[in-house]
Amino acid sequence: MSVATMHAQTLVLVRVACDDGIEGWGEATTIGGLNYGDESPESIKVNIDTHIAPLLVGMDARYVAKAMAKIRKVIQGNRFAKCAIETALMDAQARRLGIPLSELLGGRLRDELPVAWTLASGDTLKDIAEAEKMLALRRHRIFKLKIGLRPVTDDIAHVLAIKKALGDDVSIRVDVNQAWSELDAVVGIAALEAGGIDLIEQPLRAENMAGMKRLTDRFSVAIMADEALHGPLDAFAMATQGTVDVFAVKITQSGGLIPALRVGSIAQLAGISLYGGTMLEGSVGTAAAAHVFSTFGELRFGTELFGPLLLTEEILVEPLVYKDFMLQVPNKPGLGVEIDRQKLQALRRK
Ligand code: MN
């Protein structure tokens, strides 16, 4: 990414133990420590242990919304930490009720979700070979290219060469991760639009909402907000101002599962298209996001729930199922996943 190169990932996993013997799991994972956002794995753990967990002790675990309201009233920010807690509480509740988490969230409309793959080596031939391998495996046919580190003309040549090699049966998108100036963006997007690229993700700094609107007005290719979207209030502001065509919904960036649902509702009311984003979570966070996205009627741009596929270690007893370009949304009670506790213990950071 334009913000960081990652060789390892720290997952923050939360386990909530309830008096009735039911446990729930949640995850808060960030990209590149503090490179991407203002929470780090270490800050999330400290803030949960020190400030959030004590608020929950003694509360009735069956009333998840009340518990989250208490936390949200007392704790500012900390969206990732709140998301992990809400996920764990809702996982426990859905297990208690014997239903998949999706059914606590309004109900799933789909059992599988399209999953994009990221090509980020920066080497054109290597990226083409990787995409062809994914197509042959029937794992991905949507590819997102991470650009923004190099001069715009170099990035454009790289993207268009890949598009040309892979043809019209695949969807090619770019994620600039805020790296461009508005002048860069005007030049870059014009070339990408002409070359048949489907989606331009967060070309400008997250704060530059006016600039994003100018790009959305100027170009017909879809412009998507990612880093600019921190939950329902941002979604509402962007929806009323016509800032972008697409929202990348992320459960952690939204501050939880229910706020992520609200982002989805605002988008659907405003005619904004949806894309299911990731913070490169492991299997727990990915399953949680899949349950949320399965409830979206509109999911035109699919998802990027490939986090577990990037990791070399599996922490579930049974891995999530990726098949025929799709991620299957788990359908057992709760998140529908079972943690391998021994594996987890072995991977735990000292
Ligand atoms: Mn992004």
mmCIF file of C-alpha atoms and ligand atoms in Angstrom:
data_model
loop_
_atom_site.group_PDB
_atom_site.id
_atom_site.type_symbol
_atom_site.label_atom_id
_atom_site.label_comp_id
_atom_site.label_asym_id
_atom_site.label_seq_id
_atom_site.Cartn_x
_atom_site.Cartn_y
_atom_site.Cartn_z
ATOM 1 C CA MET A 1 0.000 0.000 0.000
ATOM 2 C CA SER A 2 1.058 3.604 -0.395
ATOM 3 C CA VAL A 3 1.103 3.767 3.430
ATOM 4 C CA ALA A 4 2.945 0.578 4.411
ATOM 5 C CA THR A 5 4.376 -2.762 3.321
ATOM 6 C CA MET A 6 3.249 -5.540 5.610
ATOM 7 C CA HIS A 7 5.108 -8.771 6.331
ATOM 8 C CA ALA A 8 3.215 -9.761 9.484
ATOM 9 C CA GLN A 9 -0.141 -9.096 11.048
ATOM 10 C CA THR A 10 -1.167 -8.814 14.692
ATOM 11 C CA LEU A 11 -4.772 -9.805 15.283
ATOM 12 C CA VAL A 12 -6.461 -8.447 18.383
ATOM 13 C CA LEU A 13 -8.944 -11.097 19.470
ATOM 14 C CA VAL A 14 -11.543 -10.499 22.156
ATOM 15 C CA ARG A 15 -13.281 -13.251 24.096
ATOM 16 C CA VAL A 16 -16.335 -12.397 26.186
ATOM 17 C CA ALA A 17 -17.303 -14.988 28.801
ATOM 18 C CA CYS A 18 -20.907 -14.804 30.014
ATOM 19 C CA ASP A 19 -22.401 -16.178 33.251
ATOM 20 C CA ASP A 20 -24.578 -18.647 31.355
ATOM 21 C CA GLY A 21 -21.426 -20.340 30.035
ATOM 22 C CA ILE A 22 -21.679 -18.855 26.557
ATOM 23 C CA GLU A 23 -18.615 -17.275 24.993
ATOM 24 C CA GLY A 24 -18.383 -14.782 22.177
ATOM 25 C CA TRP A 25 -15.428 -13.780 20.013
ATOM 26 C CA GLY A 26 -14.555 -10.560 18.251
ATOM 27 C CA GLU A 27 -11.599 -9.105 16.414
ATOM 28 C CA ALA A 28 -9.996 -5.699 15.980
ATOM 29 C CA THR A 29 -7.227 -5.629 13.457
ATOM 30 C CA THR A 30 -5.442 -2.654 11.957
ATOM 31 C CA ILE A 31 -3.270 -2.171 8.893
ATOM 32 C CA GLY A 32 0.420 -1.536 9.518
ATOM 33 C CA GLY A 33 0.280 -0.515 13.180
ATOM 34 C CA LEU A 34 -0.422 3.216 13.149
ATOM 35 C CA ASN A 35 0.338 3.735 9.441
ATOM 36 C CA TYR A 36 -3.286 3.485 8.366
ATOM 37 C CA GLY A 37 -5.348 4.698 11.276
ATOM 38 C CA ASP A 38 -5.205 6.048 14.791
ATOM 39 C CA GLU A 39 -5.567 2.759 16.657
ATOM 40 C CA SER A 40 -2.805 0.157 16.975
ATOM 41 C CA PRO A 41 -3.049 -3.462 18.202
ATOM 42 C CA GLU A 42 -1.328 -2.369 21.418
ATOM 43 C CA SER A 43 -3.611 0.629 22.040
ATOM 44 C CA ILE A 44 -6.686 -1.490 21.345
ATOM 45 C CA LYS A 45 -5.634 -4.092 23.912
ATOM 46 C CA VAL A 46 -4.741 -1.536 26.572
ATOM 47 C CA ASN A 47 -7.967 0.407 26.107
ATOM 48 C CA ILE A 48 -10.156 -2.692 26.184
ATOM 49 C CA ASP A 49 -8.421 -4.128 29.260
ATOM 50 C CA THR A 50 -8.233 -0.847 31.146
ATOM 51 C CA HIS A 51 -11.342 1.087 30.153
ATOM 52 C CA ILE A 52 -13.898 -0.976 28.255
ATOM 53 C CA ALA A 53 -13.997 -4.443 29.855
ATOM 54 C CA PRO A 54 -14.636 -3.078 33.391
ATOM 55 C CA LEU A 55 -17.782 -1.343 32.097
ATOM 56 C CA LEU A 56 -19.227 -4.696 31.028
ATOM 57 C CA VAL A 57 -18.624 -6.636 34.221
ATOM 58 C CA GLY A 58 -21.961 -7.348 35.934
ATOM 59 C CA MET A 59 -24.120 -6.313 32.967
ATOM 60 C CA ASP A 60 -26.727 -8.686 31.505
ATOM 61 C CA ALA A 61 -25.081 -10.127 28.396
ATOM 62 C CA ARG A 62 -28.458 -10.602 26.713
ATOM 63 C CA TYR A 63 -28.850 -6.833 26.269
ATOM 64 C CA VAL A 64 -26.130 -6.087 23.760
ATOM 65 C CA ALA A 65 -27.434 -2.707 22.601
ATOM 66 C CA LYS A 66 -27.574 -1.456 26.199
ATOM 67 C CA ALA A 67 -24.016 -2.614 26.811
ATOM 68 C CA MET A 68 -22.771 -0.904 23.649
ATOM 69 C CA ALA A 69 -24.696 2.282 24.479
ATOM 70 C CA LYS A 70 -22.943 2.378 27.849
ATOM 71 C CA ILE A 71 -19.547 1.941 26.202
ATOM 72 C CA ARG A 72 -20.247 4.490 23.467
ATOM 73 C CA LYS A 73 -21.427 7.047 26.020
ATOM 74 C CA VAL A 74 -18.296 6.818 28.154
ATOM 75 C CA ILE A 75 -15.571 6.005 25.597
ATOM 76 C CA GLN A 76 -14.721 8.403 22.774
ATOM 77 C CA GLY A 77 -13.209 7.146 19.510
ATOM 78 C CA ASN A 78 -11.686 3.652 19.701
ATOM 79 C CA ARG A 79 -13.864 2.398 16.865
ATOM 80 C CA PHE A 80 -11.840 -0.779 16.314
ATOM 81 C CA ALA A 81 -11.951 -1.742 19.986
ATOM 82 C CA LYS A 82 -15.705 -1.093 20.108
ATOM 83 C CA CYS A 83 -16.229 -3.205 17.013
ATOM 84 C CA ALA A 84 -14.399 -6.165 18.550
ATOM 85 C CA ILE A 85 -16.480 -5.912 21.731
ATOM 86 C CA GLU A 86 -19.765 -5.582 19.850
ATOM 87 C CA THR A 87 -18.846 -8.549 17.663
ATOM 88 C CA ALA A 88 -18.058 -10.719 20.702
ATOM 89 C CA LEU A 89 -21.301 -9.735 22.472
ATOM 90 C CA MET A 90 -23.401 -10.359 19.363
ATOM 91 C CA ASP A 91 -21.618 -13.636 18.640
ATOM 92 C CA ALA A 92 -22.516 -14.755 22.187
ATOM 93 C CA GLN A 93 -26.101 -13.597 21.794
ATOM 94 C CA ALA A 94 -26.589 -15.356 18.452
ATOM 95 C CA ARG A 95 -25.081 -18.553 19.919
ATOM 96 C CA ARG A 96 -27.469 -18.183 22.861
ATOM 97 C CA LEU A 97 -30.382 -17.974 20.423
ATOM 98 C CA GLY A 98 -29.009 -20.721 18.202
ATOM 99 C CA ILE A 99 -29.033 -18.586 15.037
ATOM 100 C CA PRO A 100 -26.348 -17.315 12.658
ATOM 101 C CA LEU A 101 -25.175 -13.789 13.509
ATOM 102 C CA SER A 102 -26.582 -12.503 10.201
ATOM 103 C CA GLU A 103 -30.099 -13.203 11.522
ATOM 104 C CA LEU A 104 -29.517 -10.860 14.477
ATOM 105 C CA LEU A 105 -28.487 -8.175 12.002
ATOM 106 C CA GLY A 106 -31.720 -8.095 10.032
ATOM 107 C CA GLY A 107 -31.204 -11.321 8.141
ATOM 108 C CA ARG A 108 -28.980 -12.478 5.312
ATOM 109 C CA LEU A 109 -30.016 -11.982 1.697
ATOM 110 C CA ARG A 110 -27.119 -14.023 0.320
ATOM 111 C CA ASP A 111 -25.090 -17.035 1.418
ATOM 112 C CA GLU A 112 -21.926 -16.182 -0.479
ATOM 113 C CA LEU A 113 -20.015 -13.026 -1.279
ATOM 114 C CA PRO A 114 -17.748 -12.188 -4.238
ATOM 115 C CA VAL A 115 -14.166 -11.625 -3.058
ATOM 116 C CA ALA A 116 -11.610 -9.386 -4.753
ATOM 117 C CA TRP A 117 -7.853 -9.958 -4.594
ATOM 118 C CA THR A 118 -5.194 -7.307 -4.209
ATOM 119 C CA LEU A 119 -2.249 -7.095 -6.584
ATOM 120 C CA ALA A 120 0.379 -5.007 -4.873
ATOM 121 C CA SER A 121 3.822 -6.222 -5.913
ATOM 122 C CA GLY A 122 4.196 -3.226 -8.226
ATOM 123 C CA ASP A 123 5.798 -5.550 -10.813
ATOM 124 C CA THR A 124 3.486 -5.669 -13.838
ATOM 125 C CA LEU A 125 4.382 -9.169 -15.097
ATOM 126 C CA LYS A 126 4.368 -10.633 -11.606
ATOM 127 C CA ASP A 127 0.928 -9.130 -10.923
ATOM 128 C CA ILE A 128 -0.459 -10.485 -14.209
ATOM 129 C CA ALA A 129 0.887 -13.970 -13.401
ATOM 130 C CA GLU A 130 -0.652 -13.803 -9.920
ATOM 131 C CA ALA A 131 -4.037 -12.739 -11.329
ATOM 132 C CA GLU A 132 -3.966 -15.551 -13.891
ATOM 133 C CA LYS A 133 -3.218 -18.026 -11.123
ATOM 134 C CA MET A 134 -6.202 -16.758 -9.101
ATOM 135 C CA LEU A 135 -8.467 -17.024 -12.151
ATOM 136 C CA ALA A 136 -7.302 -20.591 -12.808
ATOM 137 C CA LEU A 137 -7.955 -21.508 -9.159
ATOM 138 C CA ARG A 138 -11.430 -19.896 -9.490
ATOM 139 C CA ARG A 139 -10.673 -17.900 -6.363
ATOM 140 C CA HIS A 140 -10.842 -14.303 -7.611
ATOM 141 C CA ARG A 141 -11.926 -12.456 -10.748
ATOM 142 C CA ILE A 142 -11.954 -8.978 -9.225
ATOM 143 C CA PHE A 143 -8.537 -7.406 -8.798
ATOM 144 C CA LYS A 144 -7.646 -4.308 -6.845
ATOM 145 C CA LEU A 145 -4.310 -2.686 -7.595
ATOM 146 C CA LYS A 146 -2.586 -0.728 -4.875
ATOM 147 C CA ILE A 147 -1.046 2.375 -6.425
ATOM 148 C CA GLY A 148 0.091 5.847 -5.401
ATOM 149 C CA LEU A 149 3.715 5.319 -4.394
ATOM 150 C CA ARG A 150 5.179 5.940 -7.841
ATOM 151 C CA PRO A 151 4.687 8.835 -10.290
ATOM 152 C CA VAL A 152 1.159 8.843 -11.756
ATOM 153 C CA THR A 153 2.300 8.047 -15.297
ATOM 154 C CA ASP A 154 4.186 4.940 -14.091
ATOM 155 C CA ASP A 155 1.191 3.732 -12.093
ATOM 156 C CA ILE A 156 -1.185 4.267 -15.031
ATOM 157 C CA ALA A 157 1.055 2.309 -17.417
ATOM 158 C CA HIS A 158 1.210 -0.537 -14.849
ATOM 159 C CA VAL A 159 -2.565 -0.655 -14.315
ATOM 160 C CA LEU A 160 -3.488 -0.436 -17.989
ATOM 161 C CA ALA A 161 -0.996 -3.156 -18.953
ATOM 162 C CA ILE A 162 -2.633 -5.468 -16.408
ATOM 163 C CA LYS A 163 -6.132 -4.587 -17.620
ATOM 164 C CA LYS A 164 -5.093 -5.263 -21.206
ATOM 165 C CA ALA A 165 -3.544 -8.620 -20.330
ATOM 166 C CA LEU A 166 -6.500 -9.870 -18.290
ATOM 167 C CA GLY A 167 -9.297 -8.651 -20.582
ATOM 168 C CA ASP A 168 -12.905 -7.717 -20.045
ATOM 169 C CA ASP A 169 -14.035 -10.747 -18.031
ATOM 170 C CA VAL A 170 -12.239 -9.464 -14.960
ATOM 171 C CA SER A 171 -12.887 -6.299 -13.000
ATOM 172 C CA ILE A 172 -9.827 -4.135 -12.375
ATOM 173 C CA ARG A 173 -9.938 -1.429 -9.717
ATOM 174 C CA VAL A 174 -7.324 0.812 -8.115
ATOM 175 C CA ASP A 175 -6.823 1.888 -4.524
ATOM 176 C CA VAL A 176 -4.721 5.024 -4.197
ATOM 177 C CA ASN A 177 -4.897 5.101 -0.375
ATOM 178 C CA GLN A 178 -5.077 8.943 -0.359
ATOM 179 C CA ALA A 179 -1.764 9.375 -2.173
ATOM 180 C CA TRP A 180 -2.771 11.744 -4.978
ATOM 181 C CA SER A 181 -3.122 15.500 -5.145
ATOM 182 C CA GLU A 182 -6.245 16.639 -6.942
ATOM 183 C CA LEU A 183 -4.159 17.498 -10.021
ATOM 184 C CA ASP A 184 -2.627 14.005 -10.030
ATOM 185 C CA ALA A 185 -6.105 12.556 -9.629
ATOM 186 C CA VAL A 186 -7.565 14.434 -12.594
ATOM 187 C CA VAL A 187 -4.793 13.181 -14.889
ATOM 188 C CA GLY A 188 -4.767 9.671 -13.436
ATOM 189 C CA ILE A 189 -8.498 9.058 -13.331
ATOM 190 C CA ALA A 190 -9.007 10.331 -16.901
ATOM 191 C CA ALA A 191 -6.534 7.705 -18.148
ATOM 192 C CA LEU A 192 -7.949 4.930 -15.937
ATOM 193 C CA GLU A 193 -11.513 5.688 -16.999
ATOM 194 C CA ALA A 194 -10.519 5.593 -20.681
ATOM 195 C CA GLY A 195 -8.749 2.267 -20.066
ATOM 196 C CA GLY A 196 -11.836 0.553 -18.666
ATOM 197 C CA ILE A 197 -10.940 0.547 -14.947
ATOM 198 C CA ASP A 198 -14.095 0.028 -12.860
ATOM 199 C CA LEU A 199 -13.469 1.769 -9.572
ATOM 200 C CA ILE A 200 -11.186 4.435 -8.098
ATOM 201 C CA GLU A 201 -10.736 4.066 -4.341
ATOM 202 C CA GLN A 202 -9.858 7.007 -2.096
ATOM 203 C CA PRO A 203 -7.662 8.961 -4.523
ATOM 204 C CA LEU A 204 -7.390 12.040 -2.274
ATOM 205 C CA ARG A 205 -6.663 12.702 1.391
ATOM 206 C CA ALA A 206 -9.555 11.569 3.579
ATOM 207 C CA GLU A 207 -10.206 15.149 4.765
ATOM 208 C CA ASN A 208 -10.624 16.480 1.210
ATOM 209 C CA MET A 209 -14.346 15.848 0.836
ATOM 210 C CA ALA A 210 -14.828 18.802 -1.527
ATOM 211 C CA GLY A 211 -12.120 17.436 -3.811
ATOM 212 C CA MET A 212 -13.714 13.988 -3.821
ATOM 213 C CA LYS A 213 -17.024 15.539 -4.833
ATOM 214 C CA ARG A 214 -15.354 17.429 -7.688
ATOM 215 C CA LEU A 215 -13.868 14.145 -8.970
ATOM 216 C CA THR A 216 -17.206 12.353 -8.615
ATOM 217 C CA ASP A 217 -18.936 15.133 -10.582
ATOM 218 C CA ARG A 218 -16.220 15.227 -13.232
ATOM 219 C CA PHE A 219 -15.820 11.530 -14.045
ATOM 220 C CA SER A 220 -18.253 8.746 -14.865
ATOM 221 C CA VAL A 221 -16.026 5.990 -13.471
ATOM 222 C CA ALA A 222 -17.090 5.131 -9.911
ATOM 223 C CA ILE A 223 -15.263 6.983 -7.131
ATOM 224 C CA MET A 224 -15.217 5.260 -3.724
ATOM 225 C CA ALA A 225 -14.668 6.573 -0.199
ATOM 226 C CA ASP A 226 -12.636 4.353 2.119
ATOM 227 C CA GLU A 227 -10.392 6.155 4.630
ATOM 228 C CA ALA A 228 -12.861 9.094 4.599
ATOM 229 C CA LEU A 229 -15.664 6.889 5.917
ATOM 230 C CA HIS A 230 -15.675 6.475 9.694
ATOM 231 C CA GLY A 231 -19.201 5.408 10.398
ATOM 232 C CA PRO A 232 -22.773 6.624 9.958
ATOM 233 C CA LEU A 233 -22.139 10.359 10.473
ATOM 234 C CA ASP A 234 -19.558 10.481 7.667
ATOM 235 C CA ALA A 235 -21.835 8.347 5.522
ATOM 236 C CA PHE A 236 -24.730 10.728 6.112
ATOM 237 C CA ALA A 237 -22.610 13.785 5.291
ATOM 238 C CA MET A 238 -21.287 12.210 2.091
ATOM 239 C CA ALA A 239 -24.739 10.985 1.086
ATOM 240 C CA THR A 240 -26.297 14.431 1.487
ATOM 241 C CA GLN A 241 -23.441 16.150 -0.347
ATOM 242 C CA GLY A 242 -23.056 13.655 -3.192
ATOM 243 C CA THR A 243 -19.363 13.227 -2.367
ATOM 244 C CA VAL A 244 -18.822 9.744 -3.833
ATOM 245 C CA ASP A 245 -20.524 6.984 -5.862
ATOM 246 C CA VAL A 246 -19.521 4.056 -3.631
ATOM 247 C CA PHE A 247 -18.868 3.387 0.059
ATOM 248 C CA ALA A 248 -16.272 0.876 1.241
ATOM 249 C CA VAL A 249 -17.981 -0.366 4.390
ATOM 250 C CA LYS A 250 -15.653 -1.666 7.091
ATOM 251 C CA ILE A 251 -16.973 -2.943 10.384
ATOM 252 C CA THR A 252 -14.019 -1.645 12.399
ATOM 253 C CA GLN A 253 -13.868 1.741 10.672
ATOM 254 C CA SER A 254 -17.608 2.068 11.259
ATOM 255 C CA GLY A 255 -17.134 1.409 14.976
ATOM 256 C CA GLY A 256 -19.084 -1.845 15.083
ATOM 257 C CA LEU A 257 -21.515 -4.149 13.350
ATOM 258 C CA ILE A 258 -24.632 -2.049 13.959
ATOM 259 C CA PRO A 259 -22.940 1.202 12.835
ATOM 260 C CA ALA A 260 -21.748 -0.669 9.705
ATOM 261 C CA LEU A 261 -25.339 -1.700 9.015
ATOM 262 C CA ARG A 262 -26.344 1.955 9.352
ATOM 263 C CA VAL A 263 -23.681 2.975 6.825
ATOM 264 C CA GLY A 264 -25.167 0.381 4.485
ATOM 265 C CA SER A 265 -28.696 1.694 5.028
ATOM 266 C CA ILE A 266 -27.674 5.297 4.382
ATOM 267 C CA ALA A 267 -25.958 4.232 1.160
ATOM 268 C CA GLN A 268 -28.961 2.271 -0.035
ATOM 269 C CA LEU A 269 -31.341 5.155 0.767
ATOM 270 C CA ALA A 270 -29.107 7.602 -1.100
ATOM 271 C CA GLY A 271 -28.493 5.387 -4.131
ATOM 272 C CA ILE A 272 -24.820 4.932 -3.269
ATOM 273 C CA SER A 273 -23.320 1.562 -4.185
ATOM 274 C CA LEU A 274 -21.656 -0.708 -1.645
ATOM 275 C CA TYR A 275 -18.374 -2.540 -1.355
ATOM 276 C CA GLY A 276 -17.455 -4.730 1.591
ATOM 277 C CA GLY A 277 -14.048 -3.632 2.830
ATOM 278 C CA THR A 278 -11.409 -5.242 5.037
ATOM 279 C CA MET A 279 -8.725 -4.146 7.459
ATOM 280 C CA LEU A 280 -6.948 -7.419 6.637
ATOM 281 C CA GLU A 281 -8.662 -9.131 9.528
ATOM 282 C CA GLY A 282 -8.162 -12.805 10.254
ATOM 283 C CA SER A 283 -10.967 -15.332 10.225
ATOM 284 C CA VAL A 284 -12.995 -13.940 13.151
ATOM 285 C CA GLY A 285 -13.232 -10.362 11.872
ATOM 286 C CA THR A 286 -13.730 -11.611 8.333
ATOM 287 C CA ALA A 287 -16.625 -13.832 9.408
ATOM 288 C CA ALA A 288 -18.181 -10.915 11.302
ATOM 289 C CA ALA A 289 -17.920 -8.657 8.255
ATOM 290 C CA ALA A 290 -19.361 -11.407 6.042
ATOM 291 C CA HIS A 291 -22.436 -11.660 8.277
ATOM 292 C CA VAL A 292 -22.942 -7.881 7.993
ATOM 293 C CA PHE A 293 -22.418 -7.732 4.220
ATOM 294 C CA SER A 294 -24.731 -10.711 3.672
ATOM 295 C CA THR A 295 -27.610 -8.476 4.795
ATOM 296 C CA PHE A 296 -26.959 -5.817 2.123
ATOM 297 C CA GLY A 297 -29.448 -5.910 -0.732
ATOM 298 C CA GLU A 298 -27.063 -3.789 -2.800
ATOM 299 C CA LEU A 299 -23.492 -5.054 -3.035
ATOM 300 C CA ARG A 300 -22.611 -4.057 -6.551
ATOM 301 C CA PHE A 301 -18.850 -3.982 -6.095
ATOM 302 C CA GLY A 302 -18.554 -7.174 -4.038
ATOM 303 C CA THR A 303 -16.128 -7.503 -1.138
ATOM 304 C CA GLU A 304 -12.449 -7.785 -0.375
ATOM 305 C CA LEU A 305 -12.791 -10.263 2.479
ATOM 306 C CA PHE A 306 -9.516 -12.012 1.642
ATOM 307 C CA GLY A 307 -7.709 -11.331 4.948
ATOM 308 C CA PRO A 308 -7.441 -14.991 6.022
ATOM 309 C CA LEU A 309 -6.012 -15.917 2.598
ATOM 310 C CA LEU A 310 -3.040 -13.608 3.181
ATOM 311 C CA LEU A 311 -2.113 -15.220 6.481
ATOM 312 C CA THR A 312 0.122 -18.264 6.691
ATOM 313 C CA GLU A 313 -1.477 -19.531 9.914
ATOM 314 C CA GLU A 314 -5.064 -20.644 10.512
ATOM 315 C CA ILE A 315 -6.690 -20.135 13.913
ATOM 316 C CA LEU A 316 -10.017 -21.808 13.140
ATOM 317 C CA VAL A 317 -10.750 -25.499 13.609
ATOM 318 C CA GLU A 318 -12.344 -25.368 10.150
ATOM 319 C CA PRO A 319 -11.155 -22.578 7.844
ATOM 320 C CA LEU A 320 -13.603 -20.255 6.097
ATOM 321 C CA VAL A 321 -14.629 -21.619 2.714
ATOM 322 C CA TYR A 322 -13.559 -19.768 -0.449
ATOM 323 C CA LYS A 323 -14.948 -21.396 -3.568
ATOM 324 C CA ASP A 324 -15.892 -20.386 -7.113
ATOM 325 C CA PHE A 325 -14.821 -16.747 -6.599
ATOM 326 C CA MET A 326 -16.943 -16.479 -3.461
ATOM 327 C CA LEU A 327 -16.634 -16.576 0.321
ATOM 328 C CA GLN A 328 -19.366 -18.708 1.891
ATOM 329 C CA VAL A 329 -21.044 -16.903 4.782
ATOM 330 C CA PRO A 330 -20.888 -19.283 7.773
ATOM 331 C CA ASN A 331 -24.331 -20.579 8.761
ATOM 332 C CA LYS A 332 -23.764 -22.156 12.169
ATOM 333 C CA PRO A 333 -24.891 -20.241 15.298
ATOM 334 C CA GLY A 334 -23.136 -16.956 16.056
ATOM 335 C CA LEU A 335 -20.167 -16.120 13.854
ATOM 336 C CA GLY A 336 -20.272 -19.763 12.841
ATOM 337 C CA VAL A 337 -16.575 -20.287 13.466
ATOM 338 C CA GLU A 338 -14.703 -22.246 16.117
ATOM 339 C CA ILE A 339 -11.339 -21.068 17.423
ATOM 340 C CA ASP A 340 -8.487 -23.554 17.790
ATOM 341 C CA ARG A 341 -7.437 -22.519 21.302
ATOM 342 C CA GLN A 342 -4.149 -24.432 21.240
ATOM 343 C CA LYS A 343 -3.161 -22.816 17.969
ATOM 344 C CA LEU A 344 -4.132 -19.453 19.349
ATOM 345 C CA GLN A 345 -2.011 -20.004 22.443
ATOM 346 C CA ALA A 346 0.967 -20.964 20.290
ATOM 347 C CA LEU A 347 0.623 -17.823 18.154
ATOM 348 C CA ARG A 348 0.064 -15.465 21.053
ATOM 349 C CA ARG A 349 2.481 -12.540 21.214
ATOM 350 C CA LYS A 350 4.812 -12.680 24.186
HETATM 351 MN MN MN B 1 -8.721 1.111 0.671
#
